[in-house]
Coordinates of C-alpha atoms and ligand atoms in Angstrom, one line a residue:
Chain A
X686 CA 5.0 -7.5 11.5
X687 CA 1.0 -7.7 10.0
X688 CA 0.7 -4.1 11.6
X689 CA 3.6 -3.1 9.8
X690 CA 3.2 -4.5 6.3
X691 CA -0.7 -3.6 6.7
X692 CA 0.4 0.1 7.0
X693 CA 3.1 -0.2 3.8
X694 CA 0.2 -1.9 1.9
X695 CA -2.3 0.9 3.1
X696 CA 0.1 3.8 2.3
X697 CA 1.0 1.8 -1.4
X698 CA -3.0 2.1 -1.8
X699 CA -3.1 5.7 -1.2
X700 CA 0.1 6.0 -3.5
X701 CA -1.9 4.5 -6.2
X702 CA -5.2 6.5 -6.1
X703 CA -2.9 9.6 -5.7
X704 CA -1.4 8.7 -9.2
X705 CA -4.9 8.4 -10.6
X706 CA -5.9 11.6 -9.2
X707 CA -3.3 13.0 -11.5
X708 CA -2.1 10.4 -13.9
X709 CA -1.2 12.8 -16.4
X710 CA 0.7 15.4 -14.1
X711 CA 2.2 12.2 -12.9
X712 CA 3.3 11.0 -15.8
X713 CA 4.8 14.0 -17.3
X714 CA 6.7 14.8 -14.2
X715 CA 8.2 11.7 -14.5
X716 CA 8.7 11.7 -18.2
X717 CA 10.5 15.4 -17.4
X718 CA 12.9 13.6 -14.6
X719 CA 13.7 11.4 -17.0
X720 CA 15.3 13.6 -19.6
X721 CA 17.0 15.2 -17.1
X722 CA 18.3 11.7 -16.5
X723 CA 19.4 11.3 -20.0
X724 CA 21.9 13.7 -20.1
X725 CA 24.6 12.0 -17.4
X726 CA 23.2 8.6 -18.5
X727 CA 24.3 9.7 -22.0
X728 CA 27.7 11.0 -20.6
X729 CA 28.3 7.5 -18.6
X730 CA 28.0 5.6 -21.6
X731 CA 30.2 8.4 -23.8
X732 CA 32.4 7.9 -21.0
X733 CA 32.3 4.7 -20.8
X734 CA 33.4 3.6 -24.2
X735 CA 36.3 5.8 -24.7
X736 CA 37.3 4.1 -21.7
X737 CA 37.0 1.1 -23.9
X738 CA 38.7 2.3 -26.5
X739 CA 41.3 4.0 -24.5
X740 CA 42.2 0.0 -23.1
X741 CA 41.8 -1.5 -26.3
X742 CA 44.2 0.6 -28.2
X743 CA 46.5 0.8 -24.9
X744 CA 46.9 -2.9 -24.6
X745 CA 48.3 -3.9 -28.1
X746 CA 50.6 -0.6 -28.6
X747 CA 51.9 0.5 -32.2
X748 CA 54.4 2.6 -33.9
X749 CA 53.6 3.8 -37.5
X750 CA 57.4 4.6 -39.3
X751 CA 56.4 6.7 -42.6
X752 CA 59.2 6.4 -45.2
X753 CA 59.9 8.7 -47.9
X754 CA 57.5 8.5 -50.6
X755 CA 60.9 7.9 -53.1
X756 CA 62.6 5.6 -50.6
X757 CA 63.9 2.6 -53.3
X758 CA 63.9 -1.1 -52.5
X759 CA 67.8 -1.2 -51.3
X760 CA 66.6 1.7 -48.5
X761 CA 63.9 -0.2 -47.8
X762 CA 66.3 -3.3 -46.8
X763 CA 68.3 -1.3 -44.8
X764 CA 65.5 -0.2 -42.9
X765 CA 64.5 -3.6 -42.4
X766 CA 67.9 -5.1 -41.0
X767 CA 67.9 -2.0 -38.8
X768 CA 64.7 -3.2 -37.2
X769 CA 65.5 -6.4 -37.0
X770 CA 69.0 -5.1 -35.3
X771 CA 66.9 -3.1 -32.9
X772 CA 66.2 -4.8 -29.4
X773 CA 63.1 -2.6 -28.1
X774 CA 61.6 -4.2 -31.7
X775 CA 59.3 -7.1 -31.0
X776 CA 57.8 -7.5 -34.9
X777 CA 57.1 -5.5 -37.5
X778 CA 55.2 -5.4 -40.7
X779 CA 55.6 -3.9 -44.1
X780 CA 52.6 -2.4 -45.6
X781 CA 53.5 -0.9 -49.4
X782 CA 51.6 2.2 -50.8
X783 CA 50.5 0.2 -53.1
X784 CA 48.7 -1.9 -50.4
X785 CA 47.9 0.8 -48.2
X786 CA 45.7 2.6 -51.3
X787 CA 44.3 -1.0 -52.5
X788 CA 43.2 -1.1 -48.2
X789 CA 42.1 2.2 -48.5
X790 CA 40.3 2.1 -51.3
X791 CA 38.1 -1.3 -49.9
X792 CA 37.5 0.6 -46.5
X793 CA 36.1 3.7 -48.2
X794 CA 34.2 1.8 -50.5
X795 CA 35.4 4.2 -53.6
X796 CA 37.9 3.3 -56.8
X797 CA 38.3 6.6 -58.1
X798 CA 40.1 8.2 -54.7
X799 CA 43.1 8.6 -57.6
X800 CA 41.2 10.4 -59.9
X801 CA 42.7 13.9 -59.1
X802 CA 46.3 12.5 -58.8
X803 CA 49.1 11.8 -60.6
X804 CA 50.9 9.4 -58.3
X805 CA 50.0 7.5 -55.1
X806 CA 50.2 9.4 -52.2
X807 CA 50.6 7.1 -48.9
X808 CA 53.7 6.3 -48.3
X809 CA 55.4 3.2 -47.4
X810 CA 54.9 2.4 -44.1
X811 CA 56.5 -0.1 -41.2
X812 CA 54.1 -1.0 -38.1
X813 CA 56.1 -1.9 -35.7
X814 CA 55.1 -4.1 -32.3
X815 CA 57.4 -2.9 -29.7
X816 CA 59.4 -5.4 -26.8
X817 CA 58.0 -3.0 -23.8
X818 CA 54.8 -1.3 -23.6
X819 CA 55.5 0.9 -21.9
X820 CA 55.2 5.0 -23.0
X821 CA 59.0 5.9 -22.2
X822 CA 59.9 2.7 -24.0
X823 CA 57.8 3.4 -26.8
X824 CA 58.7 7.3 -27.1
X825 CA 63.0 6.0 -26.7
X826 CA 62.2 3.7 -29.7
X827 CA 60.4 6.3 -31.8
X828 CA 62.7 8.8 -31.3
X829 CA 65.7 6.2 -32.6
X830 CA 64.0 5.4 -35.2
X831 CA 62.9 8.7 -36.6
X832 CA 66.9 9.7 -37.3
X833 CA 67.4 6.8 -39.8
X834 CA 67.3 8.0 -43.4
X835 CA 64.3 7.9 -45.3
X836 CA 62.5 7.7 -42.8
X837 CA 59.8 10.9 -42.7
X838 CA 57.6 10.7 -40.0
X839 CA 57.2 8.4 -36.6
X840 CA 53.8 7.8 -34.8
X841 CA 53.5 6.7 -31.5
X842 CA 49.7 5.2 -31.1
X843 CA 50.4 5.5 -27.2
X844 CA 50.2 9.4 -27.8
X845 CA 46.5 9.0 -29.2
X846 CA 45.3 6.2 -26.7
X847 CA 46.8 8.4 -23.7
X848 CA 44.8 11.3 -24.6
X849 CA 42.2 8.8 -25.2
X850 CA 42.7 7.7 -21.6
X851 CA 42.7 11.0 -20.3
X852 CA 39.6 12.2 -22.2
X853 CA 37.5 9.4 -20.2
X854 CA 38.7 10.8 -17.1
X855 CA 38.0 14.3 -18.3
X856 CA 34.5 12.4 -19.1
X857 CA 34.5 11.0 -15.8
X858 CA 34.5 14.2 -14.0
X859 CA 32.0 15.5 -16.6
X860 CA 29.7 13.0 -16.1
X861 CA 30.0 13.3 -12.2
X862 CA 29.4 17.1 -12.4
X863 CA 26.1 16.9 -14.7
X864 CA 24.7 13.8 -12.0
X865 CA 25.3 16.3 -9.5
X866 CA 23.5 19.4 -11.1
X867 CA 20.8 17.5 -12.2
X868 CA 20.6 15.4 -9.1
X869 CA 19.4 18.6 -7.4
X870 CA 17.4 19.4 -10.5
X871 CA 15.5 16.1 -10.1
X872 CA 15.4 17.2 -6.8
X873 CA 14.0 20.4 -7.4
X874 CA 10.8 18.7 -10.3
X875 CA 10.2 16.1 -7.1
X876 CA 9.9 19.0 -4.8
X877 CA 7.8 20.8 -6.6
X878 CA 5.2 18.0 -7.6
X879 CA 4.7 16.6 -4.6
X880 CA 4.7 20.1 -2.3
X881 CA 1.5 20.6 -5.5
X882 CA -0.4 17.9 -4.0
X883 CA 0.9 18.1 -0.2
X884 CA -1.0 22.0 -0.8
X885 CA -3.9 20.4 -2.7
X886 CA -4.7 18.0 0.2
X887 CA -3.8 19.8 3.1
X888 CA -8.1 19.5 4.5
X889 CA -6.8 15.8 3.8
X890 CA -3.9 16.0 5.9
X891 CA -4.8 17.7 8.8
X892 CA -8.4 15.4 8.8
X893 CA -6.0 12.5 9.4
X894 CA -4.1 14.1 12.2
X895 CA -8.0 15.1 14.1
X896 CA -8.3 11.1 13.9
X897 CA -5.1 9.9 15.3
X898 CA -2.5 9.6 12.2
X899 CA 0.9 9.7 12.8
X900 CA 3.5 12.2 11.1
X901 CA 4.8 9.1 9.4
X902 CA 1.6 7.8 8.3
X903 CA 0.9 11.0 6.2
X904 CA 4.5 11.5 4.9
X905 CA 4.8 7.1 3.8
X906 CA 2.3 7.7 0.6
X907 CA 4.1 11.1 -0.6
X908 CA 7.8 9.5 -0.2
X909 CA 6.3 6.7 -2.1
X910 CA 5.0 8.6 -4.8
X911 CA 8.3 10.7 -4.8
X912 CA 10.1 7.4 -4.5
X913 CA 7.6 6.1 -7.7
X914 CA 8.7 8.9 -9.7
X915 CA 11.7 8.6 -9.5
X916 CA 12.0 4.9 -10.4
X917 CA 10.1 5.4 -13.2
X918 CA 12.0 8.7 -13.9
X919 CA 15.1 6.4 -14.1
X920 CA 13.4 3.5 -16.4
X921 CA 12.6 6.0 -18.9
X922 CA 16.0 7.0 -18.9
X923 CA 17.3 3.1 -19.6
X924 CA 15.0 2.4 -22.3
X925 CA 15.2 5.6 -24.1
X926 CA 19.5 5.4 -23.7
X927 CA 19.1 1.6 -24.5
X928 CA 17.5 2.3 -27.6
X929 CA 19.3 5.0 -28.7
X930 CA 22.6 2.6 -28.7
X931 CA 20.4 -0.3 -30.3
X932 CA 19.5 2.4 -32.8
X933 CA 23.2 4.3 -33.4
X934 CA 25.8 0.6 -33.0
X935 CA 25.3 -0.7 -36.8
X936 CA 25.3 3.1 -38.2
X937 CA 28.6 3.5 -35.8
X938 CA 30.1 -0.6 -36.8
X939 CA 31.4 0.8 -40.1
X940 CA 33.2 3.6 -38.6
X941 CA 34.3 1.6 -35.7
X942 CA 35.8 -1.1 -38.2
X943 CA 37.9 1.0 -40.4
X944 CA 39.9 1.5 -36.8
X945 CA 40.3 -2.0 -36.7
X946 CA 37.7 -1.0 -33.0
X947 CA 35.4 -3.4 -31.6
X948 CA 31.8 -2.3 -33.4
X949 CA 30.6 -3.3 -29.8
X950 CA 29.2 -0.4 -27.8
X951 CA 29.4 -0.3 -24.3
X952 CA 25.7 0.2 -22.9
X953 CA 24.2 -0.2 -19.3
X954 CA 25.1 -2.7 -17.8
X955 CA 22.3 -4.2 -15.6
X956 CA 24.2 -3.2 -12.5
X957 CA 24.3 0.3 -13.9
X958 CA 20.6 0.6 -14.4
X959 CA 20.0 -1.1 -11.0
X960 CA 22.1 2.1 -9.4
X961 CA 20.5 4.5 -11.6
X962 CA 17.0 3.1 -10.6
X963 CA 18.2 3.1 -6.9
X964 CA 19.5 6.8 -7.0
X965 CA 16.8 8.3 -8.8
X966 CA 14.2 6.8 -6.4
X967 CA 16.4 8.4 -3.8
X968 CA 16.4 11.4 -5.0
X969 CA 12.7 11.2 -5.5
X970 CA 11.8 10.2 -2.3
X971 CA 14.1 12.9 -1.1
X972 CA 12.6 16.1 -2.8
X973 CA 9.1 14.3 -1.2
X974 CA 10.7 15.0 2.1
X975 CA 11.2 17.9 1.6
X976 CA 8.2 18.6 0.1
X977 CA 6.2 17.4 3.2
X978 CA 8.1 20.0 5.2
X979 CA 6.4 20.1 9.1
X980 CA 4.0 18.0 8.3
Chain B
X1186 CA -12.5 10.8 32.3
X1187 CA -11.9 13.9 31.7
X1188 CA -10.7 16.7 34.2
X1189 CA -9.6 20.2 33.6
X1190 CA -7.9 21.8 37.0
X1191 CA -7.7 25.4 36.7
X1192 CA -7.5 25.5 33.1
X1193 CA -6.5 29.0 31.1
X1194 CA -6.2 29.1 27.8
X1195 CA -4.7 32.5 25.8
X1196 CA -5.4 32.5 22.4
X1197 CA -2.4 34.1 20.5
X1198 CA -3.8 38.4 20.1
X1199 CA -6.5 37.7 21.9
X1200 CA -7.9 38.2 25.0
X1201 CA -8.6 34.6 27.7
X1202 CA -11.5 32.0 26.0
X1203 CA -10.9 30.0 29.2
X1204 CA -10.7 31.2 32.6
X1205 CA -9.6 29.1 35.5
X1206 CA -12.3 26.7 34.5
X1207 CA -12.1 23.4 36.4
X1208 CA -14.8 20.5 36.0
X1209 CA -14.6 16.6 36.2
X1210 CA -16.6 14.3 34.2
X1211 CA -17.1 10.5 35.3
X1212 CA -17.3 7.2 33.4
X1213 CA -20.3 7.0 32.0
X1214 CA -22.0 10.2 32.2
X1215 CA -23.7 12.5 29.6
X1216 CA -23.0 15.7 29.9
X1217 CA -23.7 18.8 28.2
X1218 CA -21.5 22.1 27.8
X1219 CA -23.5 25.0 26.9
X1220 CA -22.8 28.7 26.7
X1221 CA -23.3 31.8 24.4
X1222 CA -21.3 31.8 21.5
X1223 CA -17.8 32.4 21.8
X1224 CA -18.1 31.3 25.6
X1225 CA -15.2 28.9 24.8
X1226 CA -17.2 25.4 24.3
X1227 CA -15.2 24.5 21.3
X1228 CA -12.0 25.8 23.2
X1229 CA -12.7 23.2 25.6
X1230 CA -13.5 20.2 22.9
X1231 CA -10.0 21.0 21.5
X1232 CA -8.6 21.0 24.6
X1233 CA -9.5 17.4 25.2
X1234 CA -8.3 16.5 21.8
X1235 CA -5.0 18.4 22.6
X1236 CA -5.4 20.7 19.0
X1237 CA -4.8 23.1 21.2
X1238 CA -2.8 23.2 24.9
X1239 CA -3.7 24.9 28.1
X1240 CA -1.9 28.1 28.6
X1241 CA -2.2 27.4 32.4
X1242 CA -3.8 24.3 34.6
X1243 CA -3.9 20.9 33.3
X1244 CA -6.3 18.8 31.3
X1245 CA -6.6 15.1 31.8
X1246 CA -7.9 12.3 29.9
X1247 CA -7.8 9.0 30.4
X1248 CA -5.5 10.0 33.0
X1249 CA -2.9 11.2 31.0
X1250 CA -2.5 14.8 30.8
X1251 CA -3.1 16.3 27.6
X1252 CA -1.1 19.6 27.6
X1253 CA 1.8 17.5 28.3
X1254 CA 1.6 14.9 25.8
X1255 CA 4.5 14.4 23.5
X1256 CA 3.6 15.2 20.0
X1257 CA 4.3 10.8 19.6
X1258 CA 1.5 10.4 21.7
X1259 CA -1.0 12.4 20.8
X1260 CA -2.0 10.5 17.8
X1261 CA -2.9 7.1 19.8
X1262 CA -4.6 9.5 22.7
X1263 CA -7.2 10.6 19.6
X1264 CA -7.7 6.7 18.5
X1265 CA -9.2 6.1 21.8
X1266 CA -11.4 9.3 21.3
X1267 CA -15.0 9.7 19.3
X1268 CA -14.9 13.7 17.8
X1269 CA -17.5 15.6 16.5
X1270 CA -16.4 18.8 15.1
X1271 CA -18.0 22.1 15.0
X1272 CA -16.8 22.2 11.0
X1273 CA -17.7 18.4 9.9
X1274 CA -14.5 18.0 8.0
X1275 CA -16.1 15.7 5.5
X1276 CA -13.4 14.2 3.3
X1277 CA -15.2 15.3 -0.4
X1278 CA -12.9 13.1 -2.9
X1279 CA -14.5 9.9 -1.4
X1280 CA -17.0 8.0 -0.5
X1281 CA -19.3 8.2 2.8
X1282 CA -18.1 4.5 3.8
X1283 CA -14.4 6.0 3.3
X1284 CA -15.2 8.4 5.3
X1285 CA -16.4 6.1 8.3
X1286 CA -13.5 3.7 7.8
X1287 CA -11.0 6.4 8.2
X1288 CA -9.8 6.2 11.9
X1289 CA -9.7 2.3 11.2
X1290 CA -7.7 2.7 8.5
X1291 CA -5.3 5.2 10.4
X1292 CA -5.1 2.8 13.2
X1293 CA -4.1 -0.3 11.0
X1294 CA -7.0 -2.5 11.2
X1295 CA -7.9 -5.5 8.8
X1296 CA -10.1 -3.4 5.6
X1297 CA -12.4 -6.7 6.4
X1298 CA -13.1 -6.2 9.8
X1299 CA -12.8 -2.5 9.3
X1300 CA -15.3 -2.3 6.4
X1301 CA -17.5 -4.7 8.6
X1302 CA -17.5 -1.9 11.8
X1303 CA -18.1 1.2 9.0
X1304 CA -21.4 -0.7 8.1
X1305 CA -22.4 -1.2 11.5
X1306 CA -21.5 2.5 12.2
X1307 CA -23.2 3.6 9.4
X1308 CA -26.4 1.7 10.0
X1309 CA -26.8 2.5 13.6
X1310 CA -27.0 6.1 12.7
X1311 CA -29.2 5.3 9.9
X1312 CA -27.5 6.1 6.7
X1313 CA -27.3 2.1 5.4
X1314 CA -27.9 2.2 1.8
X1315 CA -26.1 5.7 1.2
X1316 CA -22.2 3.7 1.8
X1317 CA -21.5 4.9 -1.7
X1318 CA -22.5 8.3 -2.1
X1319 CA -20.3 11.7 -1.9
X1320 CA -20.6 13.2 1.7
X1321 CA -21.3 16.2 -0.7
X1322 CA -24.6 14.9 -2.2
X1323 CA -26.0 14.3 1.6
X1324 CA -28.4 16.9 3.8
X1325 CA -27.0 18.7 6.4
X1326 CA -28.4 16.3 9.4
X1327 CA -27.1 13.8 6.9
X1328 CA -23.4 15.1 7.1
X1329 CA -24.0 15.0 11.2
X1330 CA -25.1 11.7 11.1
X1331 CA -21.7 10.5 9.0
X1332 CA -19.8 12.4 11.4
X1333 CA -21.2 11.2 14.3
X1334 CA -20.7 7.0 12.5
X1335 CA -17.1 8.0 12.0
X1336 CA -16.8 9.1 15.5
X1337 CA -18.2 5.9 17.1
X1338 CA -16.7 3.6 14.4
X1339 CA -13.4 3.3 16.8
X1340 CA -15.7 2.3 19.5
X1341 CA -14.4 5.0 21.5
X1342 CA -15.2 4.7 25.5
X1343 CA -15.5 8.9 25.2
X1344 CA -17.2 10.3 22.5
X1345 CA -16.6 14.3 22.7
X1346 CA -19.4 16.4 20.3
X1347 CA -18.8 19.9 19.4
X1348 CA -23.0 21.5 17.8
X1349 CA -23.5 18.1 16.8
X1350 CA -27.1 19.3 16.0
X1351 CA -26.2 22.7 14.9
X1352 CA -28.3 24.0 11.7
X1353 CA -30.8 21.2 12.3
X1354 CA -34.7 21.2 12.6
X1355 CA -35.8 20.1 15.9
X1356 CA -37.0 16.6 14.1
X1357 CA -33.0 15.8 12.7
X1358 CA -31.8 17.3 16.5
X1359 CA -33.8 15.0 18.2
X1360 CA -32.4 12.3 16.2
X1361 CA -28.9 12.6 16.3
X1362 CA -28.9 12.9 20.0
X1363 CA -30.9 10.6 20.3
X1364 CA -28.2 7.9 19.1
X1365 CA -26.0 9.8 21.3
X1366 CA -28.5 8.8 24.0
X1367 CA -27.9 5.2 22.6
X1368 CA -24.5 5.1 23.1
X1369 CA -25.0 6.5 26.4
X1370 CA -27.1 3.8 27.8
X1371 CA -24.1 1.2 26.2
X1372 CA -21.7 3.0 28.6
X1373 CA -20.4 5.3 26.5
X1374 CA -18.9 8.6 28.0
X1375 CA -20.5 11.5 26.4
X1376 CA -19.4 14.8 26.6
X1377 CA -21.9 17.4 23.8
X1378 CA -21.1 21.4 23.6
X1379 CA -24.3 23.1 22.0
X1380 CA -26.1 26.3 22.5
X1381 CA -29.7 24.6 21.8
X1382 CA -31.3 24.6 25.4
X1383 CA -34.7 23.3 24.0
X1384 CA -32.8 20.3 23.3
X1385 CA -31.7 20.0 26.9
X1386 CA -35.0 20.1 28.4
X1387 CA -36.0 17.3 26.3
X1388 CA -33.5 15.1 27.1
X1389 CA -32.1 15.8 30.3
X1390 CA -28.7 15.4 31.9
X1391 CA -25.9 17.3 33.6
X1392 CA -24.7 20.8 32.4
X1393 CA -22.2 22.7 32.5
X1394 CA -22.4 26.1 31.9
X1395 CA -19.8 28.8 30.3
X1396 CA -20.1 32.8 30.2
X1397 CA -17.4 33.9 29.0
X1398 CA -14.7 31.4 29.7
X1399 CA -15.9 31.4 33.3
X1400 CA -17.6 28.0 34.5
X1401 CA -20.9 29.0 35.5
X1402 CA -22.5 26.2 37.7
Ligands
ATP1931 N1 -7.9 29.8 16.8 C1 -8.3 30.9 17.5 N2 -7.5 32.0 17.5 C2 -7.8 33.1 18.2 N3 -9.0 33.2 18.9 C3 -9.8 32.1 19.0 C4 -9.5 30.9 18.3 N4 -10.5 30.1 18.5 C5 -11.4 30.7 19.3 N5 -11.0 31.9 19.6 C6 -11.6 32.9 20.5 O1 -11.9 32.2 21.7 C7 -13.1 32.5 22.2 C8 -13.9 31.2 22.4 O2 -14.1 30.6 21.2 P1 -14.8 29.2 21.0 O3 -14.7 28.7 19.6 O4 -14.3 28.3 22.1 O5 -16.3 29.6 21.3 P2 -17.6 28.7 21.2 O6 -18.2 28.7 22.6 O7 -17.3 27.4 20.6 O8 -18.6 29.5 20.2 P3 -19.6 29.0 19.2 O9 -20.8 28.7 19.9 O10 -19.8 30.2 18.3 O11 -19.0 27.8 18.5 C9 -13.8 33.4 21.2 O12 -13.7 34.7 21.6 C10 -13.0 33.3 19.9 O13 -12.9 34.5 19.2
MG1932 MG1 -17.8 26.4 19.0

């Protein structure tokens, strides 16, 4: 057990004064991994909150009924007591033009959005909660409702947040194709640093074989190093993708807002940055393998 | 200690450096290997150190035969062995003391104790004081001499020497074997390949003689 943590202390020595033979080579190589990171870090946390979004909009489903922009009062009531009639209703909610352009005009943070027009636009509008969440439901009530007179146009939100849902698995399968291509990139920068030095210290290596080293005792400092890389490959990667959210959530809360969205971001989760640590020193320690070839 | 059997060795486009030699060296002896050069004296050092393997016959060390080692073993057979090498293979990027400690290090022991045995190394072949300096900035018989501390520094029973005094005036020759002398007389196995037969006659022992990969009395 001393033996063995002697030789993991020796071979974390040799790790270090190989760093310092080329700290800036060293660095940079790891600063390069790190970008290449960046790109599936930056499509898990894409991916990630549409996948939020997707759930958030799925889970409190809505259906927009547009009236007529001439509908009267009386039309309006009948529209009402058919909705009240209507069993696949669970509530609804009036919002008048009137409304809708005073909300409109708030959100946008401009009064003269009438300037150019004669008349108010937006049209009446009915949101409607329905009984069953589910999309057949949904689409059977829309499709009622859209005959009833006056009414113009029906929206099913479930139409957005499924193509919401099946963007994140697009995402998903994105984001798994550009870890794999630049998995073997990141391979391929590992690789290539560490078969530089395995080539620069091959007097090195073969001097430690004449005196008794074993095969493992000359690989342990390069799959170290590889290993190092890579770890700090992957912390690059965190804090530059943490602070990009830091940077972009307040510029994004206004936007977020307006569709009544959480102005949360999802970021890396600690568990997520664990794994990406984890892989990337892998993957590191894996092109030093390679790297180290017969030797 | 050591015994080759009938040993031929084929270099790979060449013709035989070794043929059907066969010799036996005892605990405790000091014994020289001389020859012409290209007689096959370094073919024989590496030999014992299995860098290469016999083409035919068999080499033993320690009892355990060489040519058949597994490449597992050959690492711990070399711990028990003190080398000299025809080409010093001075580690440049550090220190002379890091040089020394190097077969410690390899073999996992304590940098205390390991540092403590360098020093002793180092000052038994008279190079205290120069710990610190590149190999690089050191003499020729100066290089020898670090060589020779790394080789001992394992406290090998058999220390194998490959010109150890080549490219030396007869004052540094006579100094360097004359610590191998010093080991001798603690019981050290000494086995030293050189051409220099001046340096024979002045300090005698038992030779062995190569002419053209053929043993030769
Ligand atoms: N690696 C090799 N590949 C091919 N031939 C070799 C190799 N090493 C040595 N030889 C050949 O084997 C023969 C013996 O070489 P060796 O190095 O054993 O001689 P030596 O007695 O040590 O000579 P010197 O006194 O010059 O060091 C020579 O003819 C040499 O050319
Ligand atoms: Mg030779």
């Amino acid at each position: 057990m001393r033996a063995w943590l002697h030789a993991h202390f020796d071979a974390i020595a040799q790790t270090r004064r190989q760093f310092w033979r080329r700290p800036v080579a060293a660095f940079l190589s790891a600063v390069v991994i790190g970008v290449g990171l960046l790109f599936p870090v930056g499509g898990y946390i894409v991916a990630a909150n549409l996948k939020v979004l997707a759930v958030g909009a799925g889970t409190d489903p809505q259906i927009s009924v547009f009236l007529a922009p001439d509908a009267s009062a009386a039309e309006r009531a009948e529209i009402e007591r058919r909705l009240r009639l209507e069993p696949g209703v669970r509530n609804f909610r009036f919002i008048g033009k009137d409304a809708a352009l005073k909300e409109l005009q708030t959100r946008t943070g401009s009064d003269d959005l009438m300037s150019g027009l004669a008349s108010n636009p937006l049209p009446d509008t009915y949101l409607i909660t329905p009984r069953e969440a589910s999309l057949v439901a949904q689409a059977r009530l829309a499709d009622s409702v859209r005959n009833w007179p006056r009414v113009v146009e029906v929206d099913v939100d479930a139409v957005w947040s499924d193509r919401l849902r099946m963007l994140a698995k697009t995402g998903d399968i994105v984001v798994l194709g550009l870890g794999v291509v630049l998995g073997l990139a990141m391979l391929a920068i590992s690789f290539n640093t560490i078969r530089l030095q395995v080539l620069t210290r091959t007097e090195e290596i073969a001097v430690l074989r004449l005196f008794g080293a074993t095969p493992s005792y000359v690989r342990r400092p390069f799959l170290y190093f590889g290993a190092l890389q890579g770890v700090a490959a992957a912390l690059f990667a965190w804090v530059v993708a943490g602070g990009s959210l830091w940077w972009i959530e307040p510029r994004l809360a206004a936007l977020l807002d307006a569709y009544g969205l959480s102005s949360r971001l999802a970021g890396l989760l600690p568990a997520d940055g664990l794994a990406l640590l984890g892989f990337s020193a892998l993957v590191g320690m894996l092109g030093a393998w390679l790297a180290l070839g017969e030797h | 200690m050591i015994e080759f059997t009938g040993v031929v060795k084929r270099y790979p486009g060449c013709r035989e450096a070794l043929k059907n030699v066969s010799f036996a060296v005892q605990p405790g002896e000091f014994v020289y290997l001389t020859g012409h050069s290209g007689a096959g004296k370094s073919t024989v050092m590496r030999l014992i150190a299995a860098i290469e393997k016999p083409t035919a016959g068999t080499v033993l060390v320690h009892h355990q035969n060489v040519g058949r080692l597994s490449a597992r073993s050959i690492p711990f057979l070399r711990r028990q062995l003190g080398m000299v090498l025809q080409d010093h293979r001075l580690l440049f990027d550090r220190s002379v003391f890091d040089n020394v400690m190097l077969p410690l290090q390899i073999a996992g022991m304590d940098r205390r104790e390991a540092g403590r045995r360098a020093r002793a190394a180092l000052d038994k072949v008279g190079l205290q004081g120069r710990e610190k300096s590149n190999p690089i900035t050191l003499s020729g018989g100066e290089q020898q001499r670090v060589c020779l501390a790394r080789a001992v520094v394992n406290r090998p029973a058999l220390l194998i020497a490959d010109e150890p005094t080549a490219s030396l005036d007869a004052g540094y020759a006579n100094d360097i074997l004359g610590i191998f002398r010093d080991f001798h007389r603690v019981g050290v196995t000494v086995l030293v390949a050189t051409h220099d037969e001046s340096l024979i006659a002045r300090f005698p022992g038992r030779m062995l003689r190569l002419d053209q990969g053929i043993l030769a009395g």
